[in-house]
Amino acid sequence: MTERIFKKVAEIFKKTPSSSWIIFFIVLIGIFLRTYNFHDWLRFSMDQSRDAMIISNALEGKSELPLLGPLAGGTDFHLGPAYYYFSFLSATLFGNYPDKMAYPSLIFSILSMPLLYLFMKEYFSGKISLILTAIMSVSYFAVINSRFSSNPNLTPFFVLLFLYSFSKLISGQNKNSIWWSVLVGLSLGIGIQLHATLLIIMPVCAVIFFAYFLKRSSLPALKHILVALLIFMTVNVTQIISEMRTNRKNTRQFFSGLTEKSGGKNSMINNISNILSCQFKANASIISSTQEIENCSKGIDFNIKTGSKELYDDIKNRILRRTTYSLNISFVLIFSLVGYFLAIYYFRKDKDAKKRIFLGMFLVFNSVSLLVMLPIANYLYVGYFIILLFVPFVFLGLWLKFLEEKFQIKGKRIGLCLVTVLVILSVWSDVKAAYLNDQGLDNSSENTDFREIKNVSDFILKNSLSEKIIYLSGENKYLDRYSRPVEYMISRQNKKLVIIDASQLGDGNIPSKFVFFIKNRGTSDIINNRPVDGYETISSCRFYAVDISVLKNNAK
């Protein structure tokens, strides 16, 4: 019996292509990087705690799941609710807790790896496709965006699914082509709910792709369009209901937000320059994990002296710092400029219809995306380009293809060296980030992880005794960053958190004589430190980024 089982296993191993085993191990590495200490190192800041509160209230029956999703950044326009529904489903299956609600970001990031491989195989060889997938599995940009809950983190998967399904639908003549229409409708319907820019980008691209499909396909194209449209409408039914109930209020907010965001004073040439430099920086950051300024809308600083200090201030040696910055700028510019050139070159050169469809869709989606983002060029940051996560991988694939065709053996060696450097840079960034997380250095006035929030909340709960209303004050920037996540954790114990501005502590209007005070982690003794006049510190605790104290009002 045992021998028979071993023989069957051996047969399976023999029949399974080596590429399948390689992609399996590549994904396994990606899973490890994305899941290691997921609970403790989960980013849990203001937006995540807001969304967690909505999901928890729905799970506990305190409120219904909303018909609309999160607010688009800096506007009153609500995205679709798909992200909330994914989080709700995850919390229902795995538990009503923030890390469980973040599983959709994690799961779709993992699924994006094999999907990228399948998508790249539409154009590149299996070997190049494996290389590109391997780099994605260790890319710091891809890894870090899988480790917290946020609607844009799901976009790489659904954008890839949208493009892959369309490429199969347009180029395929098989009996199962109707299922590609279903996937087109599903990816389109969910994708537009995840990022405000995709609300325009994906429908515009869908119209262009379907127009081409109608022109060249021998399949009953109208049927496929109707199927995709039906699926699209089905997954957006809650938004339709909301618009009917509110007389298209959210639609009006969308156009209002678009007008407000596009109010920059820069000329069209400056906007084009900003958006291209932003994408070039994002491409470099995604493919090589090189350090880039998050706010990329101000363009590339060609002043080596000032630019190197801003980006690589941690490198103390001036020559090394400036050399590193110069190499960074060179890579940012050369990689994307050559990538664009090669995409257009091969689109014109390739005779294979399937390959031309791939590059044509790639160029159309990228071009439409940049045009849509043009009005908001003054507000862009590197994270916006998560919707174009696949772009630098296509560019790199074209680089490797060109080097191999042009220089043969030497080209392969050059390509191998390039890939090795990119993998080393990405792994180094992943290791560095892991060290910072382990030491708690990722916590600051800009970011908090779940471990820090839980520890702070546990300290407050332990020292609040039977109090149902807890008062929290502190330094403004830390109060702003920590208050909402702590409020969520406190509310799970049926207690209410009230935020008090530090300037009001001496007014005597606070009903309780005890106040919790949060501030930047100091170097002095915590107990003897008196952050507020008239208050005595009776208990304190020092965490990674903050000190928190229990203050007693001596006048009460």
XYZ file of C-alpha atoms in Angstrom:
556
model
C 0.000 0.000 0.000
C 2.739 2.461 1.009
C 4.786 1.528 -2.071
C 1.786 2.198 -4.312
C 1.299 5.654 -2.772
C 4.978 6.499 -3.302
C 4.715 5.405 -6.938
C 1.692 7.649 -7.508
C 3.449 10.594 -5.879
C 6.525 9.924 -8.049
C 4.328 9.867 -11.162
C 2.777 13.182 -10.206
C 6.240 14.692 -9.747
C 7.344 13.399 -13.148
C 4.237 14.636 -14.950
C 4.329 18.092 -13.345
C 6.332 20.529 -15.521
C 9.429 22.031 -13.905
C 7.998 25.521 -14.472
C 5.057 24.632 -12.203
C 7.435 23.670 -9.390
C 9.457 26.837 -9.878
C 6.364 29.069 -9.762
C 5.218 27.136 -6.681
C 8.457 27.932 -4.813
C 8.432 31.538 -6.027
C 4.926 32.012 -4.649
C 5.963 30.227 -1.445
C 8.741 32.799 -0.916
C 6.264 35.592 -1.614
C 3.811 34.135 0.898
C 6.504 33.998 3.584
C 7.474 37.651 3.051
C 3.834 38.740 3.164
C 2.715 36.702 6.174
C 5.714 36.784 8.530
C 4.563 38.450 11.777
C 1.472 39.644 9.926
C -0.537 40.208 13.128
C 2.047 42.283 15.001
C 3.479 44.238 12.059
C 0.136 45.012 10.453
C -0.138 48.718 9.707
C -3.098 49.982 11.732
C -3.521 53.714 11.439
C -6.494 56.054 11.109
C -7.996 54.754 7.863
C -7.632 51.118 8.897
C -9.285 51.718 12.277
C -12.146 53.635 10.615
C -12.818 50.724 8.269
C -12.431 48.168 11.070
C -15.071 50.019 13.096
C -17.514 49.842 10.176
C -16.914 46.103 9.697
C -17.102 45.293 13.428
C -20.350 47.230 13.850
C -21.863 45.332 10.921
C -20.724 41.967 12.286
C -22.112 42.767 15.726
C -25.436 43.953 14.336
C -24.943 47.552 15.482
C -25.324 48.808 11.917
C -25.736 47.502 8.392
C -22.967 47.224 5.846
C -22.973 50.481 3.875
C -24.134 50.631 0.262
C -21.017 52.656 -0.537
C -17.358 52.205 0.347
C -14.541 54.397 1.710
C -14.078 58.047 0.822
C -11.686 58.760 -2.034
C -8.721 60.715 -0.640
C -9.419 64.369 0.021
C -12.970 64.346 -1.385
C -16.556 63.586 -0.309
C -16.938 60.955 -3.017
C -17.422 57.364 -1.857
C -15.950 54.435 -3.743
C -17.961 51.267 -4.192
C -18.327 48.898 -1.209
C -16.476 45.862 -2.633
C -13.530 46.394 -0.294
C -15.857 46.489 2.733
C -17.634 43.345 1.575
C -14.353 41.466 1.137
C -13.298 42.543 4.646
C -16.697 41.603 6.073
C -16.505 38.147 4.496
C -12.959 37.653 5.782
C -13.918 38.740 9.325
C -16.959 36.451 9.217
C -14.825 33.459 8.254
C -11.735 34.105 10.368
C -12.786 36.396 13.220
C -13.804 39.938 14.091
C -10.312 41.359 14.460
C -8.250 43.864 12.437
C -5.670 41.394 11.110
C -8.466 39.098 9.887
C -10.117 42.028 8.112
C -6.795 42.678 6.344
C -6.675 39.180 4.813
C -8.152 40.349 1.465
C -5.111 42.603 0.891
C -2.869 39.652 1.739
C -4.761 37.012 -0.256
C -5.121 39.069 -3.438
C -1.451 40.053 -3.246
C -0.545 36.362 -3.123
C -2.902 35.543 -6.011
C -1.369 38.369 -8.048
C 1.907 36.455 -8.325
C 0.658 33.445 -10.345
C -1.691 35.756 -12.243
C 1.247 37.972 -13.261
C 3.004 34.827 -14.518
C 0.010 33.834 -16.650
C -0.376 37.370 -17.974
C 3.320 37.686 -18.875
C 3.223 34.336 -20.685
C 0.807 35.907 -23.148
C 3.850 37.669 -24.576
C 7.117 36.520 -23.018
C 8.774 33.134 -22.819
C 8.149 30.960 -19.782
C 11.685 31.666 -18.512
C 11.296 35.459 -18.616
C 7.810 35.189 -17.104
C 9.234 33.207 -14.173
C 11.974 35.798 -13.651
C 9.438 38.648 -13.598
C 7.215 36.768 -11.148
C 10.213 36.044 -8.906
C 11.044 39.751 -8.718
C 7.423 40.592 -7.949
C 7.397 38.040 -5.127
C 10.212 39.902 -3.323
C 9.421 43.470 -4.442
C 9.286 45.651 -1.330
C 6.529 47.775 -2.895
C 4.354 44.694 -3.497
C 5.183 43.147 -0.127
C 4.519 46.244 1.986
C 1.185 46.901 0.269
C 0.009 43.412 1.161
C 0.623 43.931 4.874
C -2.211 46.318 5.707
C -5.858 46.728 4.888
C -6.621 49.288 2.190
C -8.819 49.293 -0.907
C -6.015 50.192 -3.397
C -4.040 47.129 -2.280
C -6.510 44.921 -4.138
C -6.125 46.768 -7.453
C -3.061 44.899 -8.857
C -4.992 41.617 -8.911
C -8.158 42.988 -10.493
C -6.295 45.112 -13.055
C -4.254 42.060 -14.054
C -7.409 39.925 -14.202
C -9.082 42.577 -16.363
C -6.188 42.694 -18.851
C -5.583 38.933 -18.861
C -9.267 38.145 -19.424
C -9.516 40.668 -22.242
C -6.370 39.330 -23.907
C -7.822 35.817 -23.807
C -11.209 36.997 -25.052
C -9.827 39.045 -27.949
C -7.243 36.537 -29.125
C -9.104 33.306 -28.313
C -11.457 31.239 -30.440
C -12.317 28.529 -27.917
C -15.689 27.291 -26.713
C -15.113 28.573 -23.179
C -14.644 32.176 -24.300
C -17.890 33.184 -22.550
C -16.132 32.664 -19.216
C -13.543 35.264 -20.186
C -16.451 37.673 -20.656
C -17.653 36.808 -17.163
C -14.179 37.541 -15.764
C -13.990 40.802 -17.732
C -17.299 41.924 -16.189
C -16.261 40.782 -12.708
C -12.832 42.440 -12.766
C -14.264 45.624 -14.269
C -17.141 45.745 -11.781
C -14.906 45.252 -8.750
C -11.921 47.227 -10.067
C -13.821 50.510 -10.372
C -14.789 50.212 -6.704
C -11.190 50.080 -5.474
C -9.613 53.303 -6.747
C -11.173 56.563 -7.931
C -8.962 56.742 -11.040
C -10.023 53.233 -12.105
C -13.610 54.467 -12.183
C -12.636 56.193 -15.435
C -9.608 54.190 -16.614
C -11.164 50.720 -16.701
C -14.471 51.632 -18.424
C -12.639 53.710 -21.059
C -10.240 50.836 -21.734
C -13.136 48.355 -21.787
C -14.872 50.400 -24.514
C -11.639 50.521 -26.575
C -10.962 46.797 -26.126
C -14.541 45.792 -26.924
C -14.514 48.035 -30.024
C -11.429 46.188 -31.242
C -13.054 42.863 -30.289
C -16.121 43.725 -32.380
C -13.924 44.618 -35.328
C -11.780 41.472 -35.480
C -13.660 38.664 -33.733
C -15.564 35.903 -35.485
C -17.295 35.116 -32.183
C -20.796 36.487 -31.453
C -19.245 39.610 -29.902
C -22.499 41.257 -28.815
C -23.308 38.288 -26.579
C -19.942 38.618 -24.839
C -20.417 42.342 -24.296
C -23.889 41.798 -22.822
C -22.599 39.068 -20.468
C -19.761 41.314 -19.260
C -22.187 44.225 -18.808
C -24.621 42.043 -16.842
C -21.889 40.884 -14.444
C -20.611 44.457 -14.164
C -24.056 45.778 -13.217
C -24.655 42.934 -10.758
C -21.522 43.592 -8.686
C -22.352 47.331 -8.630
C -26.022 46.975 -7.673
C -25.561 48.551 -4.220
C -24.142 51.721 -5.783
C -27.064 51.880 -8.185
C -29.501 51.540 -5.267
C -27.660 54.260 -3.332
C -27.753 56.651 -6.300
C -31.487 56.067 -6.759
C -32.137 56.735 -3.069
C -30.010 59.898 -2.907
C -30.788 61.440 -6.300
C -27.258 60.733 -7.642
C -25.564 62.485 -4.708
C -22.377 60.391 -4.907
C -22.054 61.028 -8.637
C -22.243 64.771 -8.008
C -19.590 64.432 -5.293
C -17.342 62.616 -7.788
C -17.426 65.473 -10.297
C -17.109 68.018 -7.507
C -14.008 66.246 -6.167
C -12.557 65.952 -9.673
C -12.981 69.689 -10.228
C -11.412 70.488 -6.862
C -8.440 68.147 -7.361
C -7.750 69.423 -10.867
C -7.467 73.008 -9.722
C -3.671 73.202 -9.867
C -2.008 76.202 -11.476
C 0.714 74.303 -13.315
C 0.835 74.403 -17.097
C 0.000 71.325 -19.155
C 3.696 70.811 -19.902
C 4.525 70.867 -16.177
C 1.711 68.419 -15.452
C 2.950 66.036 -18.144
C 6.484 66.322 -16.786
C 5.260 65.660 -13.234
C 3.200 62.635 -14.126
C 5.961 61.053 -16.209
C 8.602 61.639 -13.537
C 6.170 60.217 -10.987
C 5.663 57.060 -13.006
C 9.378 56.726 -13.695
C 10.050 56.904 -9.935
C 7.255 54.455 -9.192
C 8.567 52.011 -11.812
C 12.030 52.110 -10.236
C 10.592 51.719 -6.743
C 8.422 48.731 -7.730
C 11.010 46.811 -9.733
C 14.128 47.517 -7.672
C 12.799 48.698 -4.286
C 15.010 51.784 -4.570
C 14.196 54.581 -2.166
C 12.002 57.364 -3.587
C 10.345 60.453 -2.081
C 6.698 59.486 -1.521
C 5.393 62.835 -2.803
C 6.665 62.569 -6.355
C 4.674 65.383 -8.000
C 7.505 67.924 -7.737
C 9.569 66.120 -10.366
C 13.127 64.815 -10.290
C 15.715 66.880 -8.442
C 18.776 66.974 -10.702
C 20.715 68.955 -8.105
C 22.864 66.101 -6.812
C 23.802 67.981 -3.632
C 20.274 68.744 -2.397
C 18.611 65.668 -3.883
C 21.037 63.246 -2.280
C 20.559 64.836 1.150
C 16.791 64.594 0.887
C 16.687 60.999 -0.321
C 19.791 59.426 1.253
C 20.374 61.484 4.391
C 21.188 58.284 6.326
C 24.359 57.814 4.226
C 26.938 59.943 6.032
C 29.745 59.712 3.472
C 29.145 62.574 1.027
C 30.747 60.909 -2.009
C 28.881 57.634 -1.466
C 25.605 59.514 -0.895
C 25.915 61.531 -4.096
C 27.057 58.523 -6.112
C 24.070 56.519 -4.894
C 21.694 59.343 -5.781
C 23.268 59.736 -9.244
C 22.842 56.008 -9.906
C 19.253 56.258 -8.694
C 18.418 59.094 -11.103
C 20.149 57.292 -13.978
C 18.184 54.093 -13.363
C 14.879 55.959 -12.926
C 15.276 57.680 -16.309
C 16.953 54.984 -18.406
C 14.788 52.060 -17.280
C 11.440 53.660 -18.174
C 12.563 55.611 -21.252
C 14.044 52.484 -22.818
C 11.000 50.514 -21.635
C 8.635 52.821 -23.524
C 10.857 52.710 -26.602
C 10.961 48.898 -26.590
C 7.184 48.604 -26.078
C 6.516 50.740 -29.156
C 9.365 49.094 -31.114
C 8.096 45.553 -30.541
C 4.464 46.564 -31.088
C 5.412 47.727 -34.564
C 7.836 44.851 -35.214
C 5.916 41.799 -33.948
C 3.847 39.969 -36.567
C 2.225 37.601 -34.085
C -1.351 38.848 -33.532
C -1.455 37.579 -29.941
C 1.708 39.484 -29.030
C 0.499 42.654 -30.729
C -2.745 42.417 -28.765
C -0.762 42.119 -25.514
C 1.429 45.149 -26.211
C -1.470 47.133 -27.653
C -3.561 46.572 -24.512
C -0.543 47.389 -22.351
C 0.101 50.689 -24.148
C -3.587 51.647 -24.172
C -4.111 50.951 -20.458
C -0.942 52.777 -19.471
C -1.701 55.777 -21.711
C -5.309 56.096 -20.552
C -4.142 55.868 -16.924
C -1.645 58.698 -17.344
C -4.213 60.859 -19.141
C -6.770 60.303 -16.376
C -4.192 61.191 -13.701
C -3.051 64.285 -15.593
C -5.578 66.669 -13.907
C -4.350 65.547 -10.462
C -0.641 65.637 -11.367
C 0.017 68.103 -8.520
C -1.301 65.671 -5.905
C 0.387 62.447 -6.986
C 2.546 60.227 -4.842
C 4.292 56.940 -5.614
C 1.490 54.880 -4.058
C -0.952 56.036 -6.759
C 0.877 53.844 -9.247
C -0.163 50.646 -7.522
C -2.829 50.501 -10.245
C 0.058 50.222 -12.758
C 2.087 47.712 -10.747
C 2.504 45.482 -13.813
C 4.085 48.209 -15.990
C 7.729 47.970 -14.798
C 7.563 44.174 -15.066
C 6.554 44.445 -18.713
C 9.377 46.946 -19.236
C 11.888 44.604 -17.591
C 10.638 41.695 -19.687
C 11.182 43.772 -22.848
C 14.692 44.677 -21.639
C 15.539 40.987 -21.166
C 13.993 40.010 -24.504
C 15.919 42.731 -26.350
C 19.250 41.926 -24.687
C 18.861 38.245 -25.524
C 17.913 38.893 -29.150
C 20.534 41.582 -29.743
C 23.546 40.183 -27.919
C 22.618 36.485 -27.511
C 24.883 34.844 -24.873
C 26.351 38.179 -23.740
C 22.840 39.614 -23.583
C 21.693 36.746 -21.379
C 24.587 37.370 -19.027
C 23.868 41.096 -18.880
C 20.220 40.323 -18.214
C 21.169 37.864 -15.469
C 23.365 40.506 -13.830
C 20.533 43.050 -14.010
C 18.026 40.624 -12.505
C 20.472 39.635 -9.755
C 21.008 43.272 -8.767
C 17.247 43.918 -8.714
C 16.580 40.856 -6.550
C 19.389 41.797 -4.122
C 18.051 45.360 -3.813
C 14.525 44.092 -3.147
C 15.572 41.459 -0.631
C 17.766 44.029 1.126
C 14.771 46.387 1.405
C 12.602 43.557 2.750
C 15.235 42.635 5.362
C 15.708 46.276 6.350
C 11.937 46.723 6.734
C 11.719 43.555 8.825
C 14.431 44.892 11.134
C 12.634 48.233 11.520
C 9.366 46.449 12.262
C 11.005 44.104 14.748
C 12.540 47.041 16.609
C 9.280 49.003 16.468
C 10.977 51.777 14.487
C 8.139 51.820 11.956
C 5.933 53.487 14.596
C 5.920 57.282 14.501
C 3.630 60.252 14.152
C 3.063 59.027 10.567
C 2.407 55.342 11.099
C 1.464 52.770 13.718
C 1.478 48.984 13.680
C -1.107 46.811 15.364
C 1.287 45.592 18.068
C 1.885 49.174 19.241
C -1.817 50.056 19.197
C -2.716 46.900 21.126
C -0.056 47.542 23.757
C -1.130 51.174 24.243
C -4.797 50.157 24.389
C -4.115 47.361 26.878
C -2.268 49.814 29.138
C -5.214 52.231 29.019
C -7.770 49.508 29.702
C -5.721 48.074 32.568
C -5.442 51.460 34.253
C -8.981 52.682 33.567
C -10.483 50.168 36.037
C -14.296 50.417 35.941
C -14.443 53.759 34.127
C -16.776 53.642 31.112
C -15.558 56.941 29.692
C -11.813 57.304 29.200
C -10.128 60.644 28.534
C -7.071 60.814 26.310
C -4.887 63.852 25.675
C -1.353 64.440 24.501
C 0.917 65.973 21.908
C -1.225 66.838 18.907
C 0.574 64.861 16.199
C 0.629 61.668 18.285
C -2.886 62.212 19.555
C -4.104 62.577 15.971
C -2.290 59.442 14.833
C -3.072 57.135 17.772
C -6.513 58.273 18.921
C -8.708 56.619 16.290
C -6.956 53.196 16.366
C -6.991 53.252 20.190
C -10.642 54.307 20.146
C -11.478 51.225 18.068
C -9.698 48.898 20.516
C -11.300 50.613 23.530
C -14.779 50.353 21.993
C -14.424 46.574 21.744
C -14.545 46.555 25.566
C -17.710 48.705 25.545
C -15.841 51.790 26.714
C -15.867 55.236 25.197
C -12.763 57.264 24.414
C -12.995 61.060 24.642
C -10.203 63.119 23.105
C -9.086 66.221 25.018
C -6.814 68.904 23.612
C -3.816 69.395 25.921
C -4.571 73.129 26.145
C -7.911 72.341 27.838
C -6.522 70.205 30.643
C -6.110 73.147 32.996
C -9.693 74.416 32.539
C -11.132 72.093 35.183
C -14.042 71.104 32.910
C -13.115 67.445 32.629
C -15.447 65.286 34.789
C -12.774 62.722 35.570
C -9.715 63.469 37.662
C -7.721 60.928 35.636
C -6.473 61.570 32.096
C -4.236 59.492 29.874
C -1.513 61.502 28.172
C 0.351 60.341 25.040
C 3.496 61.957 23.705
C 6.689 61.331 21.790
C 8.929 58.739 23.392
C 11.372 60.706 25.532
C 14.771 60.050 27.069
C 14.029 61.288 30.584
C 12.532 59.338 33.473
C 8.842 58.822 32.755
C 7.447 58.769 36.283
C 9.040 62.035 37.410
C 8.199 63.765 34.143
C 5.228 66.147 34.513
C 3.889 66.825 31.000
C 1.040 69.081 32.272
C 1.061 71.605 35.107
C -1.371 70.782 37.899
C -1.322 67.062 37.138
C 0.621 64.332 38.886
C 1.977 61.322 36.979
C 0.829 58.234 38.857
C 1.656 55.567 36.258
C 3.523 55.468 32.972
C 4.700 53.091 30.300
C 7.176 53.506 27.464
C 6.441 51.893 24.117
C 8.281 51.882 20.782
C 7.281 55.366 19.612
C 5.406 56.927 22.521
C 5.239 57.391 26.262
C 1.804 57.159 27.809
C 1.028 58.278 31.339
C -1.906 58.287 33.719
C -2.281 61.825 35.028
C -4.198 62.782 38.161
C -5.631 66.266 38.576
C -4.505 67.431 42.020
C -7.315 69.995 42.170
C -10.041 67.323 42.158
